[in-house]
CSV table of N, CA, C and O in Angstrom, one decimal:
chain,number,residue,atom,x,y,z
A,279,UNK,N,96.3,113.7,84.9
A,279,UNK,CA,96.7,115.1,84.6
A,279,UNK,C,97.9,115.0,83.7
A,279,UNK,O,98.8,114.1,84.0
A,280,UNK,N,98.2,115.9,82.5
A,280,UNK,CA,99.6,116.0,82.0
A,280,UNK,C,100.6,116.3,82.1
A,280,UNK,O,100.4,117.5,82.5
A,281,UNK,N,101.6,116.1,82.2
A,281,UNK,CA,102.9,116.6,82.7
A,281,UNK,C,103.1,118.3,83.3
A,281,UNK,O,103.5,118.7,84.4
A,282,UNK,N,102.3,119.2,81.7
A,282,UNK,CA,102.3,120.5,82.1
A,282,UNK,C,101.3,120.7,83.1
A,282,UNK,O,101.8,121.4,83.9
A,283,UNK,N,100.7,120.5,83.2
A,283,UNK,CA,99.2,120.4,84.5
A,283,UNK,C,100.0,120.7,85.8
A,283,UNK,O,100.0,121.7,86.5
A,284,UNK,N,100.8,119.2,86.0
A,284,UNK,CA,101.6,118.9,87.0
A,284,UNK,C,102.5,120.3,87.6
A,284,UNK,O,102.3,121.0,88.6
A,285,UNK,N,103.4,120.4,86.4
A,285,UNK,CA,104.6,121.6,86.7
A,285,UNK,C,103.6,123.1,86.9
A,285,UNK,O,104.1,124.0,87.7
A,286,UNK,N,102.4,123.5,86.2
A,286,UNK,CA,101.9,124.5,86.2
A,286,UNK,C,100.8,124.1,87.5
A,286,UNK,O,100.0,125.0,88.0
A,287,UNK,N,100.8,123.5,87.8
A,287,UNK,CA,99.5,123.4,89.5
A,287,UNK,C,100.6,123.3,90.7
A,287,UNK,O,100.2,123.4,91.9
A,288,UNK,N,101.7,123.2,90.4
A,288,UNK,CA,102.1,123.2,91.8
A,288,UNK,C,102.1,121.9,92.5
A,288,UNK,O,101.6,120.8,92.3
A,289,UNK,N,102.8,122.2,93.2
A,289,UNK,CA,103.2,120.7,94.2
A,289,UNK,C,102.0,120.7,95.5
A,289,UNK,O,102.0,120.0,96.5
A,290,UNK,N,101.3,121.3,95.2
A,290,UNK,CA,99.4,121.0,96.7
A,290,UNK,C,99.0,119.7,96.1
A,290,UNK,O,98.9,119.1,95.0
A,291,UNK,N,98.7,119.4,97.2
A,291,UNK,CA,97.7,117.8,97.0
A,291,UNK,C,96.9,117.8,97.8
A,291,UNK,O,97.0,118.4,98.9
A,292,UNK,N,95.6,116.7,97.4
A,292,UNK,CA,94.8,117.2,98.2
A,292,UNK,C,95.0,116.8,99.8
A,292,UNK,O,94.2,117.0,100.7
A,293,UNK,N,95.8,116.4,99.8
A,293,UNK,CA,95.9,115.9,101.6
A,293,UNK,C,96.3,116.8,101.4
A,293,UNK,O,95.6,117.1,100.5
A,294,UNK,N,97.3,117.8,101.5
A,294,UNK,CA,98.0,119.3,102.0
A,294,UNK,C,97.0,119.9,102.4
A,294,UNK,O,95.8,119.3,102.3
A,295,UNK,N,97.2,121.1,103.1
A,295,UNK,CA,96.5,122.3,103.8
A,295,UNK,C,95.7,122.6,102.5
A,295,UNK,O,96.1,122.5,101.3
A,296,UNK,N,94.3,123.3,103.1
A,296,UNK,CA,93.2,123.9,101.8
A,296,UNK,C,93.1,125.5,102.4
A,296,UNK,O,93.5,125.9,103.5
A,297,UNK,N,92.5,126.2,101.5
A,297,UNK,CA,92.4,127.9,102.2
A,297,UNK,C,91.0,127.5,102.4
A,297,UNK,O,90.2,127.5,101.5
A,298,UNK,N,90.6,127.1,103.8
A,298,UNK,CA,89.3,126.8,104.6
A,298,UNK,C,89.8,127.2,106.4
A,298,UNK,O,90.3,126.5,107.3
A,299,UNK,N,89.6,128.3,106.3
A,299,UNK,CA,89.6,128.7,107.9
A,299,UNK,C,88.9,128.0,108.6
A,299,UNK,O,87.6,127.8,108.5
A,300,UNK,N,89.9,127.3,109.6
A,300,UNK,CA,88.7,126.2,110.9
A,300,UNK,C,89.4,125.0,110.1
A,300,UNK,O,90.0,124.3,110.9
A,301,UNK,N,89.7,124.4,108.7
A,301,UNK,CA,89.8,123.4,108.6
A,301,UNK,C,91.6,122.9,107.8
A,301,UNK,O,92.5,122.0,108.2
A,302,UNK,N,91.6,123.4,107.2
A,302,UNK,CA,93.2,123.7,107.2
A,302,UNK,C,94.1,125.0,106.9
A,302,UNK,O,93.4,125.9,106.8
A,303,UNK,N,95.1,125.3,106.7
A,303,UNK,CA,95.3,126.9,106.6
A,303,UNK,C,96.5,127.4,105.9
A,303,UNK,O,97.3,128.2,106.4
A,304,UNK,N,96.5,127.0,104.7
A,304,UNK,CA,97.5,127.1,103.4
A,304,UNK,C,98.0,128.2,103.6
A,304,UNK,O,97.3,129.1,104.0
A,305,UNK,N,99.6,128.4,103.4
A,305,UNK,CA,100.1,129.9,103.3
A,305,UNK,C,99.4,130.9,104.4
A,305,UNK,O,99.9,132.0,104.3
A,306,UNK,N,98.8,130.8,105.3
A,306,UNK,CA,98.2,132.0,106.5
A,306,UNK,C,99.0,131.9,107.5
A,306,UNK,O,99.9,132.7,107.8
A,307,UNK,N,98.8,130.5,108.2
A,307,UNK,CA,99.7,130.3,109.1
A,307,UNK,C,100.6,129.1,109.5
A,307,UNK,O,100.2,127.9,109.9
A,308,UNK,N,102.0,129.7,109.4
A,308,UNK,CA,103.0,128.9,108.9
A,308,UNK,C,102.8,128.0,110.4
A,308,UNK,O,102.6,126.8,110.3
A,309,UNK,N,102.9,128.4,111.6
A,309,UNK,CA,103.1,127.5,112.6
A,309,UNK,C,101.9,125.9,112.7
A,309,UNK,O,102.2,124.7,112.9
A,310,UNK,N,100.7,126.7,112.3
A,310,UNK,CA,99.5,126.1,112.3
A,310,UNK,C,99.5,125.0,111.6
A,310,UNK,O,99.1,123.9,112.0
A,311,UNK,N,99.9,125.5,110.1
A,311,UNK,CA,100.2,124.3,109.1
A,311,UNK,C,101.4,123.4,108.7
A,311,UNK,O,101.5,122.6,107.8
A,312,UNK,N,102.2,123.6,110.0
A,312,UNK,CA,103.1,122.6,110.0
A,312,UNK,C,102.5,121.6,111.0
A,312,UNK,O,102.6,120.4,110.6
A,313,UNK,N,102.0,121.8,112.3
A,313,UNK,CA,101.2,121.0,113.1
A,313,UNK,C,100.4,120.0,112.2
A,313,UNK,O,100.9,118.8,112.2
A,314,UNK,N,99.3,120.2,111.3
A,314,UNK,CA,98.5,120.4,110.5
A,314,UNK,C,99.6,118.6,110.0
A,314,UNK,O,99.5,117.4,110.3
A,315,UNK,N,100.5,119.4,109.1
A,315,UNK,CA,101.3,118.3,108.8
A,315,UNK,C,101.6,117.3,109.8
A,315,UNK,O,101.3,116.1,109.6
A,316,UNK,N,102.4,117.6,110.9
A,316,UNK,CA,102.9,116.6,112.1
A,316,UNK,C,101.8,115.8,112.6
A,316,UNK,O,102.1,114.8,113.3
A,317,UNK,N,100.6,116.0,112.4
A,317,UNK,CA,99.6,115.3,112.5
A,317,UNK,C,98.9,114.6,111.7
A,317,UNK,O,98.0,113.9,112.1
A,318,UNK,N,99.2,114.6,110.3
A,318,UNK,CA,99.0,113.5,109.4
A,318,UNK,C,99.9,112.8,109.2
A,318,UNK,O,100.0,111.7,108.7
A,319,UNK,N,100.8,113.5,109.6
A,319,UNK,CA,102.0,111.5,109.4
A,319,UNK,C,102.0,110.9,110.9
A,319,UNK,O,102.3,109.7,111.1
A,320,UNK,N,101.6,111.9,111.9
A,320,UNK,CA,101.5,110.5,113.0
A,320,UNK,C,99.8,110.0,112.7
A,320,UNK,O,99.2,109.4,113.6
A,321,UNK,N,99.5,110.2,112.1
A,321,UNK,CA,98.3,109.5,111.8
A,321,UNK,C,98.5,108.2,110.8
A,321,UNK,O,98.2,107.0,110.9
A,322,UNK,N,99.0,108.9,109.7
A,322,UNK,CA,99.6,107.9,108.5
A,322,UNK,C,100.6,106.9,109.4
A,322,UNK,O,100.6,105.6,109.4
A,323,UNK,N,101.3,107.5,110.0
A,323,UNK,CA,102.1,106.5,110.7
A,323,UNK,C,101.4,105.3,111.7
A,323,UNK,O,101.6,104.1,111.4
A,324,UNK,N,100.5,105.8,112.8
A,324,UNK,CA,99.5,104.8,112.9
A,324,UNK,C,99.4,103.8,112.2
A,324,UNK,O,99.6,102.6,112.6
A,325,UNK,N,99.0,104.0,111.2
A,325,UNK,CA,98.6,102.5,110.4
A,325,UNK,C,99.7,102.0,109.3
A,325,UNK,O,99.6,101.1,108.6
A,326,UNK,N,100.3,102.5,109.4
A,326,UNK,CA,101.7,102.2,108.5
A,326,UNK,C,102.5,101.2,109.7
A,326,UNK,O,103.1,100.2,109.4
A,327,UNK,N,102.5,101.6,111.0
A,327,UNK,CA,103.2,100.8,111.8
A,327,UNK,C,102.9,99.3,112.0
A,327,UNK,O,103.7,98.4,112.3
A,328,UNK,N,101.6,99.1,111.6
A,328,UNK,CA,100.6,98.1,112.0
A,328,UNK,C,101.5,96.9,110.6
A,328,UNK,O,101.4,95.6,110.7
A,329,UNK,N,102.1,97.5,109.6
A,329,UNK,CA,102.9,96.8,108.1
A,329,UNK,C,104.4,97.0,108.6
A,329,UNK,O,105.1,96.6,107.6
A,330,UNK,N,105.2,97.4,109.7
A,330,UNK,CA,106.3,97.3,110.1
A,330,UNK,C,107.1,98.6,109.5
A,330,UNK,O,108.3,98.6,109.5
A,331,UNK,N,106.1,99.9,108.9
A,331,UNK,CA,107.1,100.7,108.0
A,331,UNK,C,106.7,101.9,108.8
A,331,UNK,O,105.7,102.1,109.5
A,332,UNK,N,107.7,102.9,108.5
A,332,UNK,CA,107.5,104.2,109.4
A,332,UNK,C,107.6,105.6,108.3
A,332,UNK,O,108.5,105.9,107.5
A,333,UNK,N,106.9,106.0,108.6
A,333,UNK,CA,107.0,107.3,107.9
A,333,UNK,C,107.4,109.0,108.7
A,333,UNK,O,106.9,109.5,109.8
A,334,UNK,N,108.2,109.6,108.0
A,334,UNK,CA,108.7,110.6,108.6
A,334,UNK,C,109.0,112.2,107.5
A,334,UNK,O,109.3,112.1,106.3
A,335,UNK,N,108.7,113.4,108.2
A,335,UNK,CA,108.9,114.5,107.2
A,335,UNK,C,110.3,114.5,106.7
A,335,UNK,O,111.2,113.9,107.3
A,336,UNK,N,110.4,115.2,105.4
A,336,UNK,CA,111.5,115.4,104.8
A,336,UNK,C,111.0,117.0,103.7
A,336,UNK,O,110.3,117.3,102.7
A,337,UNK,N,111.9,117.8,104.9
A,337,UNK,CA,111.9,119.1,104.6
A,337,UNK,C,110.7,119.7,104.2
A,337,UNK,O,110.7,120.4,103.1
A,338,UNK,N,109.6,119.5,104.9
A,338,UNK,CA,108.1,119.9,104.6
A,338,UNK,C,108.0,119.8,103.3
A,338,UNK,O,107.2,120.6,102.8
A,339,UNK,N,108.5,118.8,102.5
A,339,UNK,CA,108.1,118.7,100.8
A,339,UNK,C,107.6,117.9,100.6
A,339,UNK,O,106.6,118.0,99.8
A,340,UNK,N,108.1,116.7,101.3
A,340,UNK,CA,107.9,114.9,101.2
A,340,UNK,C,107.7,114.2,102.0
A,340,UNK,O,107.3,114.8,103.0
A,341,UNK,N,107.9,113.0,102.1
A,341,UNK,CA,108.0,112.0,103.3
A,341,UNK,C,108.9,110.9,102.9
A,341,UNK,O,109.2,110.7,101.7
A,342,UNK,N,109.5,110.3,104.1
A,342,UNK,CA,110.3,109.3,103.8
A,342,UNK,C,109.8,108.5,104.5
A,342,UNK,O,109.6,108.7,105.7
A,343,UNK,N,109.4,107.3,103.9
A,343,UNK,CA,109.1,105.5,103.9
A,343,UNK,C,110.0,104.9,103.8
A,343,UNK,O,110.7,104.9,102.8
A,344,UNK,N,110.0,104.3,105.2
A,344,UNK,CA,111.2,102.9,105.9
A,344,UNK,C,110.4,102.0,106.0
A,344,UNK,O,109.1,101.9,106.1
A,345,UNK,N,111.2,101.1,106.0
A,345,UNK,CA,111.2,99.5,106.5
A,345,UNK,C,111.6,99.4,107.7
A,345,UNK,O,111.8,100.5,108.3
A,346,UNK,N,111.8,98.2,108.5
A,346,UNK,CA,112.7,97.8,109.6
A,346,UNK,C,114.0,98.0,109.4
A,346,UNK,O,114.8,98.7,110.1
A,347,UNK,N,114.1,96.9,107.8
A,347,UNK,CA,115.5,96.6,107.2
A,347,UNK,C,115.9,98.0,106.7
A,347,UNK,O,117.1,97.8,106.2
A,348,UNK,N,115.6,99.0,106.6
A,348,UNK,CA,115.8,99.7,106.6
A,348,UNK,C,115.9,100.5,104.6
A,348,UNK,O,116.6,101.5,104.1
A,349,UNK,N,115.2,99.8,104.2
A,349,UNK,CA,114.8,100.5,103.0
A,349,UNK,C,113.8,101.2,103.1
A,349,UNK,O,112.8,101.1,103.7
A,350,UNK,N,114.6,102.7,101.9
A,350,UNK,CA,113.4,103.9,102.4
A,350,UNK,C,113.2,104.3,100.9
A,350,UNK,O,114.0,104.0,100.0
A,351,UNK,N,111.9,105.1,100.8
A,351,UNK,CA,111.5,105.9,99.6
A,351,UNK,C,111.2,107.0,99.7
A,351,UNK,O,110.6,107.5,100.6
A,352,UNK,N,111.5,107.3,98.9
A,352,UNK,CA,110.7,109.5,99.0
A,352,UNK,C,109.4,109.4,98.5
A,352,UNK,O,109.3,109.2,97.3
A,353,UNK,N,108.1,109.7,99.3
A,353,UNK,CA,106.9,109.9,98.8
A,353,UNK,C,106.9,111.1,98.4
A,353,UNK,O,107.5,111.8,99.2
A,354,UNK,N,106.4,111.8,97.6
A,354,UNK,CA,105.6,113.1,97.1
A,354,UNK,C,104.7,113.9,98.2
A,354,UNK,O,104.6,114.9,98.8
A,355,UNK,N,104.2,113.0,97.9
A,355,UNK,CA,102.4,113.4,99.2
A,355,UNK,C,101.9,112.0,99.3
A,355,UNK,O,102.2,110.9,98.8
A,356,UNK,N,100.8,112.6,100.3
A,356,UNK,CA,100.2,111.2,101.0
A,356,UNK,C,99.3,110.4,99.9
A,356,UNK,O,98.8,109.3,100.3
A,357,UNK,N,99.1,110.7,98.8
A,357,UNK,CA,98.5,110.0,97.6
A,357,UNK,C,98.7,108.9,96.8
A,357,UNK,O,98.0,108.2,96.1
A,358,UNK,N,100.3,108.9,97.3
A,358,UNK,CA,101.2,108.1,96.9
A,358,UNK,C,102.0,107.4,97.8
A,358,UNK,O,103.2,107.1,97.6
A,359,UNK,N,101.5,107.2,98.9
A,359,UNK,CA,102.0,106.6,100.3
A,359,UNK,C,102.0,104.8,100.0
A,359,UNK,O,103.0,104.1,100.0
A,360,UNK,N,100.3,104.2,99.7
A,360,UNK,CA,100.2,102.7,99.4
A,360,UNK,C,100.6,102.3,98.6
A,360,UNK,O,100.9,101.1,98.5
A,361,UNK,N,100.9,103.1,97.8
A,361,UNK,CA,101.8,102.3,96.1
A,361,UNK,C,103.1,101.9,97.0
A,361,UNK,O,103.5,100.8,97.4
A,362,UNK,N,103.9,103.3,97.3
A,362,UNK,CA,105.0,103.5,97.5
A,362,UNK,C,105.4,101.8,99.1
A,362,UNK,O,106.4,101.1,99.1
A,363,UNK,N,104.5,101.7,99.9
A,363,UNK,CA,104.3,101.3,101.0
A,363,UNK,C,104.2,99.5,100.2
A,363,UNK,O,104.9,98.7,100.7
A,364,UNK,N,103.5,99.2,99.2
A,364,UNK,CA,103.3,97.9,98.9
A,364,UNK,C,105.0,97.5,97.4
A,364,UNK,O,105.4,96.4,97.2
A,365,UNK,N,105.4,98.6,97.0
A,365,UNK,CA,106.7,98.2,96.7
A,365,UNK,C,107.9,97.9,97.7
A,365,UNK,O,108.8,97.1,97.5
A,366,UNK,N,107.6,98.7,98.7
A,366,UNK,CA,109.2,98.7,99.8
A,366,UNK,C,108.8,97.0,100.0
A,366,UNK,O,109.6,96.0,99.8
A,367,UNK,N,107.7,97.1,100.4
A,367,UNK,CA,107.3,95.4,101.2
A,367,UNK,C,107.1,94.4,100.4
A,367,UNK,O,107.2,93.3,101.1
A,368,UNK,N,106.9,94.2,98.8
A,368,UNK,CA,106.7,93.3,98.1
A,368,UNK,C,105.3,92.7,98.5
A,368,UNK,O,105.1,91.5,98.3
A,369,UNK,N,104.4,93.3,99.0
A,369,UNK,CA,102.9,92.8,99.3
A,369,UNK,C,102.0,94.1,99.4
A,369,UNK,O,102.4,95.3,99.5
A,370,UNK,N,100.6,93.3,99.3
A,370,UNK,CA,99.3,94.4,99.6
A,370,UNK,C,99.1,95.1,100.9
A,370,UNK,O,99.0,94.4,102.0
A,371,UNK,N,99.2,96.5,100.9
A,371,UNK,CA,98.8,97.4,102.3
A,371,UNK,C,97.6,97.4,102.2
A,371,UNK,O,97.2,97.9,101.2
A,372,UNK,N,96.8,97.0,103.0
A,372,UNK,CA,95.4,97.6,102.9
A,372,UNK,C,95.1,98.2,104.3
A,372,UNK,O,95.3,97.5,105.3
A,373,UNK,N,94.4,99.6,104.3
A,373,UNK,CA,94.5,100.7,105.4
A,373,UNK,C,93.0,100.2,105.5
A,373,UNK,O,92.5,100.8,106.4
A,374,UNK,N,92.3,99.4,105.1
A,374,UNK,CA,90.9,99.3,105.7
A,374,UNK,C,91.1,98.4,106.2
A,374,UNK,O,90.3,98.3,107.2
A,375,UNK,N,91.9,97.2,106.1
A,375,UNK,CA,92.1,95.6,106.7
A,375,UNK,C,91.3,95.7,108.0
A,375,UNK,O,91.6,96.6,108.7
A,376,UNK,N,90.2,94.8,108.4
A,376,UNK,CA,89.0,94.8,109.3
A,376,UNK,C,90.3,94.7,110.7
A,376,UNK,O,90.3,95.4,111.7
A,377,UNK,N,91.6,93.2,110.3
A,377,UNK,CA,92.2,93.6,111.5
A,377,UNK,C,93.0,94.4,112.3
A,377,UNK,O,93.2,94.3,113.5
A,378,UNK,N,93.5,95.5,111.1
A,378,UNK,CA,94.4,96.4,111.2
A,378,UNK,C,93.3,97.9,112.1
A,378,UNK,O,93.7,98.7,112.9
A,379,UNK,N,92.4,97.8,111.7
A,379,UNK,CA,91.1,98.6,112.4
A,379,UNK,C,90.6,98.2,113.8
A,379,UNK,O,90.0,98.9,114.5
A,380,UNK,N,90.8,97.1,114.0
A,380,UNK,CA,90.6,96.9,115.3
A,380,UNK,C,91.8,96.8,115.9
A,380,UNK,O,91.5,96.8,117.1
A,381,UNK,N,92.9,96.8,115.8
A,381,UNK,CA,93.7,96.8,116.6
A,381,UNK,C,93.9,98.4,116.8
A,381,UNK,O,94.1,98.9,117.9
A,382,UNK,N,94.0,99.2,115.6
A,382,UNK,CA,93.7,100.4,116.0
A,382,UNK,C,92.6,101.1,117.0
A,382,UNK,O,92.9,102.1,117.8
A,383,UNK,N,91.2,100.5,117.0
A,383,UNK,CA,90.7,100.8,118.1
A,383,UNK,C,90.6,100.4,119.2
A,383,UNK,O,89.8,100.8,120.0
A,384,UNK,N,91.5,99.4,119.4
A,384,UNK,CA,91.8,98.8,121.2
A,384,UNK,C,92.6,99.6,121.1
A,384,UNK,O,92.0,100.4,121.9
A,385,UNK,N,93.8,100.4,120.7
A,385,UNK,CA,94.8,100.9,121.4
A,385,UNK,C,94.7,102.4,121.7
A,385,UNK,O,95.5,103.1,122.4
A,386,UNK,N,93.3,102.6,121.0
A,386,UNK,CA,93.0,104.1,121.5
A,386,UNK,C,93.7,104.8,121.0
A,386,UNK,O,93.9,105.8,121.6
A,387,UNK,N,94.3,104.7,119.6
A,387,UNK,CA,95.1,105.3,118.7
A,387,UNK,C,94.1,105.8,117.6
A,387,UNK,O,94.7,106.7,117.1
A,388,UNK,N,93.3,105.8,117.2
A,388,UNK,CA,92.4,106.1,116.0
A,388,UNK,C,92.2,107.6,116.5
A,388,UNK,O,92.3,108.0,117.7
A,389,UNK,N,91.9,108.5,115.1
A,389,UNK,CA,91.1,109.5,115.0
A,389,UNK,C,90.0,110.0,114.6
A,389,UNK,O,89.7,111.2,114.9
């Protein structure tokens, strides 16, 4: 997309809330779609923990990506989470890794 694209579409991504009643709920309801949110970063977090990094909101705009050591980055949206996730760490994240999937489903953390 071009720059003006960017500034004239707005800051929605597709992980954000969609106007789909039952499935996410853009601008209707504010309580609902913050949940909505707190539930994709403890999800994204799930498997971000599994690489030693944590992710947390920042002022319902963004997210912040930590390390242990304690370097952090400001993500955008969740689109830009593995880029952002494989620079803090100097290596490959991979969210499908066969072992990173099984340890998510012994722990009864998956959704």
């Amino acid at each position: 997309m071009c720059s003006l694209c960017g500034v004239l579409g707005g800051s929605g991504h597709w992980t954000d809330a969609a106007a789909r009643p039952g499935i996410f709920t853009r601008n209707v309801d504010s309580p609902q779609r913050r949940r909505e949110r707190a539930h994709r970063i403890a999800c994204a977090s799930r498997v971000l923990a599994y690489y030693g990094l944590t992710l947390s909101d920042w002022q319902a705009s963004s997210f912040v990506l930590s390390t242990a050591t304690g370097k952090t980055e400001l993500v955008e949206d969740l689109g830009h989470l593995w880029a952002a996730a494989e620079r803090l760490l100097g290596r490959p994240c991979d969210p499908l890794d066969p072992d990173l999937i099984v340890r998510l489903e012994g722990s009864g953390l998956h959704d």
